[in-house]
Amino acid sequence: MPFLLLLSFVGCVDPFETPNSPSNSNVLVVEGRIGKEQTEIKLTRSANLDTLEIVREKNAQVRLENEAGTLSLSLVEQEDGLYSVSQSLTFGERYRIRISTADDETYLSAFVPLLSVPEISEVHLEYDSATTQLDITLSTGDPEGKTRYYRWEYEETWEYRSVRPSSLEYTGEELVPRAANIRTCWVTRPAGTILLETSISLDEDVISRKLINREMVGENEKFRIGYSILIRQYALTSDEFEFWSLLKKNTETFGTLFDPQPSQLKTNLTCISTPDKLVVGYISASAVAQQRVTLERSDFPRDIPEFQPNVGACDIITVPFDPLEIALEFTTGDQVPLGYLIGFSGIEGVFSAAKACVDCREAGGTTTRPDFWF
């Protein structure tokens, strides 16, 4: 029997025809959502659709407005191309985004209602010991039957360790005991999968056992030490559901948003300063429901094949214990000291390995332990 764990893209709605000619480069791409408590908008541009080069849209003026005309808030640029503002909004009220870019173009989204979203009822983890397959599914629903259209996104976090431990560091002048951890890291990566479902054909607004992620646990680095998944749930309008459905079909067929699209994407954004100027995206307004599940290695059977790092690619070399030799070896930072070679006469040398084998941050993670970690 399988081992089972149960733990509880925008005025007028015009079709977007994918640009393939050089004249259609520099297209503004708008991603984001008007939220109940926080609104976040990401702006990028395709400098050349043929090369898929993407650049962040900096120094834009982004505002959140309501249909009643009583609200107009500026979003702050938190980092290049990423704008946000914290403000409690009202369910059912209609909001839009106004964007003024550095090239004096103005874009406006259609007014959309702020939707509430039901809670995620349960996250199910189903593990098959015969294949080491882990299915992460969820169940949800709206007892009032008002939601009907759903979208999910998730991000994964896992702990990992560098191949070689280090107890020494080189200051540029001498070797000293290492004070900070560089072996244990955590990495968080958002999934690029578009996850959608609708209950419109059902009598009740219920989503049961929706597959969110599927992983093979055996020999998978994500599950070597610890793994966590944060799932976010959003409510959609029928128009937005259509947008995401077409985008899902296109990206799954061709790979990215900027590849040739067999279908036409609708957008609720328009460039009001230059009406024929293209813009890609869809501004939605929804609260978010979320749930996190964190797993340790001990949550799975002991006989699962464990991920093994490639130790053979991380050879250890010995550096003579001489100031000149040590400076030559470690000044560039490409090699990292591991520890001392102790002989009968005392310290005879220093063990060394490539930085990528010692400093876990080289693999893209951070040594800062997440607040939610066990």
PDB file of N, CA, C and O in Angstrom, residues 57-113:
ATOM      1  N   GLU A  57      11.220  47.868 -16.084  1.00  0.00           N
ATOM      2  CA  GLU A  57      10.743  49.225 -16.359  1.00  0.00           C
ATOM      3  C   GLU A  57      10.893  50.068 -15.097  1.00  0.00           C
ATOM      4  O   GLU A  57      10.087  49.972 -14.162  1.00  0.00           O
ATOM      5  N   LYS A  58      11.930  50.897 -15.066  1.00  0.00           N
ATOM      6  CA  LYS A  58      12.232  51.705 -13.889  1.00  0.00           C
ATOM      7  C   LYS A  58      11.615  53.094 -14.000  1.00  0.00           C
ATOM      8  O   LYS A  58      11.273  53.567 -15.081  1.00  0.00           O
ATOM      9  N   ASN A  59      11.483  53.740 -12.829  1.00  0.00           N
ATOM     10  CA  ASN A  59      11.079  55.140 -12.734  1.00  0.00           C
ATOM     11  C   ASN A  59       9.697  55.426 -13.336  1.00  0.00           C
ATOM     12  O   ASN A  59       9.453  56.523 -13.861  1.00  0.00           O
ATOM     13  N   ALA A  60       8.810  54.471 -13.273  1.00  0.00           N
ATOM     14  CA  ALA A  60       7.436  54.704 -13.727  1.00  0.00           C
ATOM     15  C   ALA A  60       6.618  55.266 -12.560  1.00  0.00           C
ATOM     16  O   ALA A  60       6.971  55.101 -11.389  1.00  0.00           O
ATOM     17  N   GLN A  61       5.530  55.942 -12.882  1.00  0.00           N
ATOM     18  CA  GLN A  61       4.579  56.405 -11.879  1.00  0.00           C
ATOM     19  C   GLN A  61       3.367  55.475 -11.953  1.00  0.00           C
ATOM     20  O   GLN A  61       2.678  55.422 -12.968  1.00  0.00           O
ATOM     21  N   VAL A  62       3.139  54.736 -10.873  1.00  0.00           N
ATOM     22  CA  VAL A  62       2.054  53.756 -10.840  1.00  0.00           C
ATOM     23  C   VAL A  62       1.083  54.159  -9.746  1.00  0.00           C
ATOM     24  O   VAL A  62       1.487  54.412  -8.601  1.00  0.00           O
ATOM     25  N   ARG A  63      -0.220  54.221 -10.082  1.00  0.00           N
ATOM     26  CA  ARG A  63      -1.229  54.646  -9.122  1.00  0.00           C
ATOM     27  C   ARG A  63      -2.374  53.646  -9.066  1.00  0.00           C
ATOM     28  O   ARG A  63      -2.742  53.025 -10.080  1.00  0.00           O
ATOM     29  N   LEU A  64      -2.916  53.505  -7.874  1.00  0.00           N
ATOM     30  CA  LEU A  64      -4.103  52.694  -7.639  1.00  0.00           C
ATOM     31  C   LEU A  64      -5.289  53.621  -7.470  1.00  0.00           C
ATOM     32  O   LEU A  64      -5.257  54.536  -6.634  1.00  0.00           O
ATOM     33  N   GLU A  65      -6.350  53.410  -8.264  1.00  0.00           N
ATOM     34  CA  GLU A  65      -7.522  54.291  -8.237  1.00  0.00           C
ATOM     35  C   GLU A  65      -8.791  53.468  -8.050  1.00  0.00           C
ATOM     36  O   GLU A  65      -8.871  52.308  -8.473  1.00  0.00           O
ATOM     37  N   ASN A  66      -9.799  54.091  -7.418  1.00  0.00           N
ATOM     38  CA  ASN A  66     -11.100  53.425  -7.331  1.00  0.00           C
ATOM     39  C   ASN A  66     -12.105  54.103  -8.261  1.00  0.00           C
ATOM     40  O   ASN A  66     -11.909  55.233  -8.704  1.00  0.00           O
ATOM     41  N   GLU A  67     -13.177  53.398  -8.569  1.00  0.00           N
ATOM     42  CA  GLU A  67     -14.159  53.885  -9.535  1.00  0.00           C
ATOM     43  C   GLU A  67     -14.919  55.082  -8.998  1.00  0.00           C
ATOM     44  O   GLU A  67     -15.364  55.946  -9.761  1.00  0.00           O
ATOM     45  N   ALA A  68     -15.055  55.163  -7.686  1.00  0.00           N
ATOM     46  CA  ALA A  68     -15.786  56.278  -7.073  1.00  0.00           C
ATOM     47  C   ALA A  68     -15.005  57.586  -7.149  1.00  0.00           C
ATOM     48  O   ALA A  68     -15.579  58.660  -6.915  1.00  0.00           O
ATOM     49  N   GLY A  69     -13.715  57.520  -7.452  1.00  0.00           N
ATOM     50  CA  GLY A  69     -12.910  58.731  -7.555  1.00  0.00           C
ATOM     51  C   GLY A  69     -12.425  59.262  -6.218  1.00  0.00           C
ATOM     52  O   GLY A  69     -11.931  60.391  -6.135  1.00  0.00           O
ATOM     53  N   THR A  70     -12.569  58.460  -5.174  1.00  0.00           N
ATOM     54  CA  THR A  70     -12.155  58.903  -3.838  1.00  0.00           C
ATOM     55  C   THR A  70     -10.792  58.363  -3.420  1.00  0.00           C
ATOM     56  O   THR A  70     -10.308  58.667  -2.334  1.00  0.00           O
ATOM     57  N   LEU A  71     -10.186  57.544  -4.259  1.00  0.00           N
ATOM     58  CA  LEU A  71      -8.892  56.948  -3.922  1.00  0.00           C
ATOM     59  C   LEU A  71      -7.929  57.072  -5.089  1.00  0.00           C
ATOM     60  O   LEU A  71      -8.258  56.734  -6.229  1.00  0.00           O
ATOM     61  N   SER A  72      -6.729  57.586  -4.815  1.00  0.00           N
ATOM     62  CA  SER A  72      -5.655  57.651  -5.792  1.00  0.00           C
ATOM     63  C   SER A  72      -4.340  57.567  -5.031  1.00  0.00           C
ATOM     64  O   SER A  72      -3.887  58.545  -4.442  1.00  0.00           O
ATOM     65  N   LEU A  73      -3.766  56.384  -5.022  1.00  0.00           N
ATOM     66  CA  LEU A  73      -2.557  56.125  -4.240  1.00  0.00           C
ATOM     67  C   LEU A  73      -1.375  55.812  -5.139  1.00  0.00           C
ATOM     68  O   LEU A  73      -1.509  55.053  -6.109  1.00  0.00           O
ATOM     69  N   SER A  74      -0.223  56.370  -4.805  1.00  0.00           N
ATOM     70  CA  SER A  74       1.009  56.075  -5.540  1.00  0.00           C
ATOM     71  C   SER A  74       1.632  54.787  -5.019  1.00  0.00           C
ATOM     72  O   SER A  74       1.726  54.585  -3.798  1.00  0.00           O
ATOM     73  N   LEU A  75       2.062  53.941  -5.913  1.00  0.00           N
ATOM     74  CA  LEU A  75       2.823  52.761  -5.549  1.00  0.00           C
ATOM     75  C   LEU A  75       4.306  53.127  -5.514  1.00  0.00           C
ATOM     76  O   LEU A  75       4.778  53.872  -6.367  1.00  0.00           O
ATOM     77  N   VAL A  76       5.009  52.621  -4.535  1.00  0.00           N
ATOM     78  CA  VAL A  76       6.433  52.916  -4.359  1.00  0.00           C
ATOM     79  C   VAL A  76       7.266  51.869  -5.087  1.00  0.00           C
ATOM     80  O   VAL A  76       6.973  50.661  -5.012  1.00  0.00           O
ATOM     81  N   GLU A  77       8.301  52.324  -5.786  1.00  0.00           N
ATOM     82  CA  GLU A  77       9.188  51.394  -6.480  1.00  0.00           C
ATOM     83  C   GLU A  77      10.132  50.771  -5.449  1.00  0.00           C
ATOM     84  O   GLU A  77      11.075  51.391  -4.977  1.00  0.00           O
ATOM     85  N   GLN A  78       9.852  49.542  -5.078  1.00  0.00           N
ATOM     86  CA  GLN A  78      10.635  48.846  -4.066  1.00  0.00           C
ATOM     87  C   GLN A  78      11.981  48.387  -4.599  1.00  0.00           C
ATOM     88  O   GLN A  78      12.990  48.370  -3.881  1.00  0.00           O
ATOM     89  N   GLU A  79      12.010  47.985  -5.832  1.00  0.00           N
ATOM     90  CA  GLU A  79      13.229  47.638  -6.552  1.00  0.00           C
ATOM     91  C   GLU A  79      12.945  47.883  -8.019  1.00  0.00           C
ATOM     92  O   GLU A  79      11.814  48.181  -8.387  1.00  0.00           O
ATOM     93  N   ASP A  80      13.955  47.801  -8.870  1.00  0.00           N
ATOM     94  CA  ASP A  80      13.767  48.131 -10.280  1.00  0.00           C
ATOM     95  C   ASP A  80      12.571  47.383 -10.869  1.00  0.00           C
ATOM     96  O   ASP A  80      12.543  46.155 -10.906  1.00  0.00           O
ATOM     97  N   GLY A  81      11.554  48.145 -11.301  1.00  0.00           N
ATOM     98  CA  GLY A  81      10.406  47.555 -11.973  1.00  0.00           C
ATOM     99  C   GLY A  81       9.348  46.956 -11.079  1.00  0.00           C
ATOM    100  O   GLY A  81       8.328  46.474 -11.585  1.00  0.00           O
ATOM    101  N   LEU A  82       9.547  46.983  -9.760  1.00  0.00           N
ATOM    102  CA  LEU A  82       8.574  46.393  -8.846  1.00  0.00           C
ATOM    103  C   LEU A  82       7.980  47.481  -7.966  1.00  0.00           C
ATOM    104  O   LEU A  82       8.689  48.129  -7.200  1.00  0.00           O
ATOM    105  N   TYR A  83       6.659  47.666  -8.041  1.00  0.00           N
ATOM    106  CA  TYR A  83       5.961  48.765  -7.367  1.00  0.00           C
ATOM    107  C   TYR A  83       4.890  48.191  -6.451  1.00  0.00           C
ATOM    108  O   TYR A  83       4.175  47.246  -6.811  1.00  0.00           O
ATOM    109  N   SER A  84       4.762  48.779  -5.248  1.00  0.00           N
ATOM    110  CA  SER A  84       3.759  48.260  -4.323  1.00  0.00           C
ATOM    111  C   SER A  84       3.264  49.345  -3.381  1.00  0.00           C
ATOM    112  O   SER A  84       3.916  50.384  -3.192  1.00  0.00           O
ATOM    113  N   VAL A  85       2.107  49.085  -2.779  1.00  0.00           N
ATOM    114  CA  VAL A  85       1.541  49.962  -1.758  1.00  0.00           C
ATOM    115  C   VAL A  85       0.686  49.110  -0.838  1.00  0.00           C
ATOM    116  O   VAL A  85       0.039  48.150  -1.276  1.00  0.00           O
ATOM    117  N   SER A  86       0.717  49.443   0.454  1.00  0.00           N
ATOM    118  CA  SER A  86      -0.133  48.762   1.428  1.00  0.00           C
ATOM    119  C   SER A  86      -1.344  49.636   1.718  1.00  0.00           C
ATOM    120  O   SER A  86      -1.202  50.793   2.119  1.00  0.00           O
ATOM    121  N   GLN A  87      -2.528  49.100   1.503  1.00  0.00           N
ATOM    122  CA  GLN A  87      -3.766  49.841   1.724  1.00  0.00           C
ATOM    123  C   GLN A  87      -4.919  48.847   1.809  1.00  0.00           C
ATOM    124  O   GLN A  87      -5.063  47.970   0.960  1.00  0.00           O
ATOM    125  N   SER A  88      -5.715  48.964   2.861  1.00  0.00           N
ATOM    126  CA  SER A  88      -6.864  48.083   2.996  1.00  0.00           C
ATOM    127  C   SER A  88      -7.973  48.550   2.052  1.00  0.00           C
ATOM    128  O   SER A  88      -8.394  49.711   2.094  1.00  0.00           O
ATOM    129  N   LEU A  89      -8.438  47.652   1.183  1.00  0.00           N
ATOM    130  CA  LEU A  89      -9.466  47.970   0.201  1.00  0.00           C
ATOM    131  C   LEU A  89     -10.766  47.252   0.551  1.00  0.00           C
ATOM    132  O   LEU A  89     -10.820  46.401   1.441  1.00  0.00           O
ATOM    133  N   THR A  90     -11.819  47.573  -0.176  1.00  0.00           N
ATOM    134  CA  THR A  90     -13.157  47.082   0.134  1.00  0.00           C
ATOM    135  C   THR A  90     -13.625  46.065  -0.890  1.00  0.00           C
ATOM    136  O   THR A  90     -13.598  46.327  -2.099  1.00  0.00           O
ATOM    137  N   PHE A  91     -14.046  44.900  -0.404  1.00  0.00           N
ATOM    138  CA  PHE A  91     -14.564  43.880  -1.307  1.00  0.00           C
ATOM    139  C   PHE A  91     -15.770  44.425  -2.075  1.00  0.00           C
ATOM    140  O   PHE A  91     -16.621  45.109  -1.518  1.00  0.00           O
ATOM    141  N   GLY A  92     -15.817  44.086  -3.371  1.00  0.00           N
ATOM    142  CA  GLY A  92     -16.926  44.507  -4.215  1.00  0.00           C
ATOM    143  C   GLY A  92     -16.698  45.846  -4.881  1.00  0.00           C
ATOM    144  O   GLY A  92     -17.286  46.120  -5.937  1.00  0.00           O
ATOM    145  N   GLU A  93     -15.860  46.708  -4.279  1.00  0.00           N
ATOM    146  CA  GLU A  93     -15.553  47.985  -4.913  1.00  0.00           C
ATOM    147  C   GLU A  93     -14.629  47.744  -6.106  1.00  0.00           C
ATOM    148  O   GLU A  93     -13.845  46.791  -6.120  1.00  0.00           O
ATOM    149  N   ARG A  94     -14.725  48.630  -7.103  1.00  0.00           N
ATOM    150  CA  ARG A  94     -13.964  48.433  -8.337  1.00  0.00           C
ATOM    151  C   ARG A  94     -12.742  49.348  -8.358  1.00  0.00           C
ATOM    152  O   ARG A  94     -12.809  50.524  -8.017  1.00  0.00           O
ATOM    153  N   TYR A  95     -11.616  48.759  -8.795  1.00  0.00           N
ATOM    154  CA  TYR A  95     -10.331  49.455  -8.791  1.00  0.00           C
ATOM    155  C   TYR A  95      -9.619  49.280 -10.134  1.00  0.00           C
ATOM    156  O   TYR A  95      -9.941  48.371 -10.907  1.00  0.00           O
ATOM    157  N   ARG A  96      -8.648  50.162 -10.378  1.00  0.00           N
ATOM    158  CA  ARG A  96      -7.830  50.045 -11.568  1.00  0.00           C
ATOM    159  C   ARG A  96      -6.419  50.555 -11.283  1.00  0.00           C
ATOM    160  O   ARG A  96      -6.161  51.150 -10.243  1.00  0.00           O
ATOM    161  N   ILE A  97      -5.510  50.299 -12.250  1.00  0.00           N
ATOM    162  CA  ILE A  97      -4.128  50.753 -12.161  1.00  0.00           C
ATOM    163  C   ILE A  97      -3.836  51.728 -13.302  1.00  0.00           C
ATOM    164  O   ILE A  97      -4.203  51.471 -14.456  1.00  0.00           O
ATOM    165  N   ARG A  98      -3.204  52.851 -12.950  1.00  0.00           N
ATOM    166  CA  ARG A  98      -2.757  53.844 -13.944  1.00  0.00           C
ATOM    167  C   ARG A  98      -1.234  53.851 -13.940  1.00  0.00           C
ATOM    168  O   ARG A  98      -0.600  53.963 -12.881  1.00  0.00           O
ATOM    169  N   ILE A  99      -0.621  53.721 -15.115  1.00  0.00           N
ATOM    170  CA  ILE A  99       0.837  53.649 -15.243  1.00  0.00           C
ATOM    171  C   ILE A  99       1.322  54.736 -16.183  1.00  0.00           C
ATOM    172  O   ILE A  99       0.861  54.830 -17.340  1.00  0.00           O
ATOM    173  N   SER A 100       2.237  55.564 -15.715  1.00  0.00           N
ATOM    174  CA  SER A 100       2.902  56.564 -16.550  1.00  0.00           C
ATOM    175  C   SER A 100       4.376  56.197 -16.608  1.00  0.00           C
ATOM    176  O   SER A 100       5.065  56.190 -15.585  1.00  0.00           O
ATOM    177  N   THR A 101       4.865  55.863 -17.785  1.00  0.00           N
ATOM    178  CA  THR A 101       6.235  55.404 -17.930  1.00  0.00           C
ATOM    179  C   THR A 101       7.182  56.560 -18.220  1.00  0.00           C
ATOM    180  O   THR A 101       6.760  57.679 -18.520  1.00  0.00           O
ATOM    181  N   ALA A 102       8.459  56.273 -18.123  1.00  0.00           N
ATOM    182  CA  ALA A 102       9.479  57.299 -18.297  1.00  0.00           C
ATOM    183  C   ALA A 102       9.498  57.865 -19.721  1.00  0.00           C
ATOM    184  O   ALA A 102      10.022  58.961 -19.943  1.00  0.00           O
ATOM    185  N   ASP A 103       8.918  57.147 -20.684  1.00  0.00           N
ATOM    186  CA  ASP A 103       8.865  57.641 -22.065  1.00  0.00           C
ATOM    187  C   ASP A 103       7.559  58.401 -22.334  1.00  0.00           C
ATOM    188  O   ASP A 103       7.167  58.595 -23.495  1.00  0.00           O
ATOM    189  N   ASP A 104       6.889  58.847 -21.253  1.00  0.00           N
ATOM    190  CA  ASP A 104       5.691  59.689 -21.335  1.00  0.00           C
ATOM    191  C   ASP A 104       4.497  58.990 -21.965  1.00  0.00           C
ATOM    192  O   ASP A 104       3.650  59.642 -22.586  1.00  0.00           O
ATOM    193  N   GLU A 105       4.407  57.702 -21.810  1.00  0.00           N
ATOM    194  CA  GLU A 105       3.226  56.962 -22.238  1.00  0.00           C
ATOM    195  C   GLU A 105       2.384  56.647 -20.998  1.00  0.00           C
ATOM    196  O   GLU A 105       2.923  56.403 -19.910  1.00  0.00           O
ATOM    197  N   THR A 106       1.059  56.642 -21.171  1.00  0.00           N
ATOM    198  CA  THR A 106       0.167  56.355 -20.054  1.00  0.00           C
ATOM    199  C   THR A 106      -0.697  55.144 -20.369  1.00  0.00           C
ATOM    200  O   THR A 106      -1.307  55.061 -21.439  1.00  0.00           O
ATOM    201  N   TYR A 107      -0.705  54.205 -19.441  1.00  0.00           N
ATOM    202  CA  TYR A 107      -1.476  52.972 -19.587  1.00  0.00           C
ATOM    203  C   TYR A 107      -2.521  52.925 -18.481  1.00  0.00           C
ATOM    204  O   TYR A 107      -2.278  53.341 -17.342  1.00  0.00           O
ATOM    205  N   LEU A 108      -3.684  52.370 -18.821  1.00  0.00           N
ATOM    206  CA  LEU A 108      -4.783  52.315 -17.874  1.00  0.00           C
ATOM    207  C   LEU A 108      -5.432  50.942 -17.940  1.00  0.00           C
ATOM    208  O   LEU A 108      -5.680  50.416 -19.035  1.00  0.00           O
ATOM    209  N   SER A 109      -5.676  50.368 -16.780  1.00  0.00           N
ATOM    210  CA  SER A 109      -6.397  49.102 -16.764  1.00  0.00           C
ATOM    211  C   SER A 109      -7.883  49.376 -16.604  1.00  0.00           C
ATOM    212  O   SER A 109      -8.286  50.446 -16.138  1.00  0.00           O
ATOM    213  N   ALA A 110      -8.709  48.421 -16.959  1.00  0.00           N
ATOM    214  CA  ALA A 110     -10.138  48.534 -16.740  1.00  0.00           C
ATOM    215  C   ALA A 110     -10.429  48.401 -15.246  1.00  0.00           C
ATOM    216  O   ALA A 110      -9.652  47.802 -14.502  1.00  0.00           O
ATOM    217  N   PHE A 111     -11.530  48.974 -14.791  1.00  0.00           N
ATOM    218  CA  PHE A 111     -11.946  48.788 -13.410  1.00  0.00           C
ATOM    219  C   PHE A 111     -12.364  47.333 -13.207  1.00  0.00           C
ATOM    220  O   PHE A 111     -13.111  46.770 -14.024  1.00  0.00           O
ATOM    221  N   VAL A 112     -11.872  46.747 -12.132  1.00  0.00           N
ATOM    222  CA  VAL A 112     -12.232  45.365 -11.809  1.00  0.00           C
ATOM    223  C   VAL A 112     -12.673  45.302 -10.349  1.00  0.00           C
ATOM    224  O   VAL A 112     -12.173  46.056  -9.506  1.00  0.00           O
ATOM    225  N   PRO A 113     -13.625  44.431 -10.016  1.00  0.00           N
ATOM    226  CA  PRO A 113     -14.079  44.331  -8.616  1.00  0.00           C
ATOM    227  C   PRO A 113     -13.070  43.572  -7.776  1.00  0.00           C
ATOM    228  O   PRO A 113     -12.455  42.595  -8.235  1.00  0.00           O
TER     229      PRO A 113
END
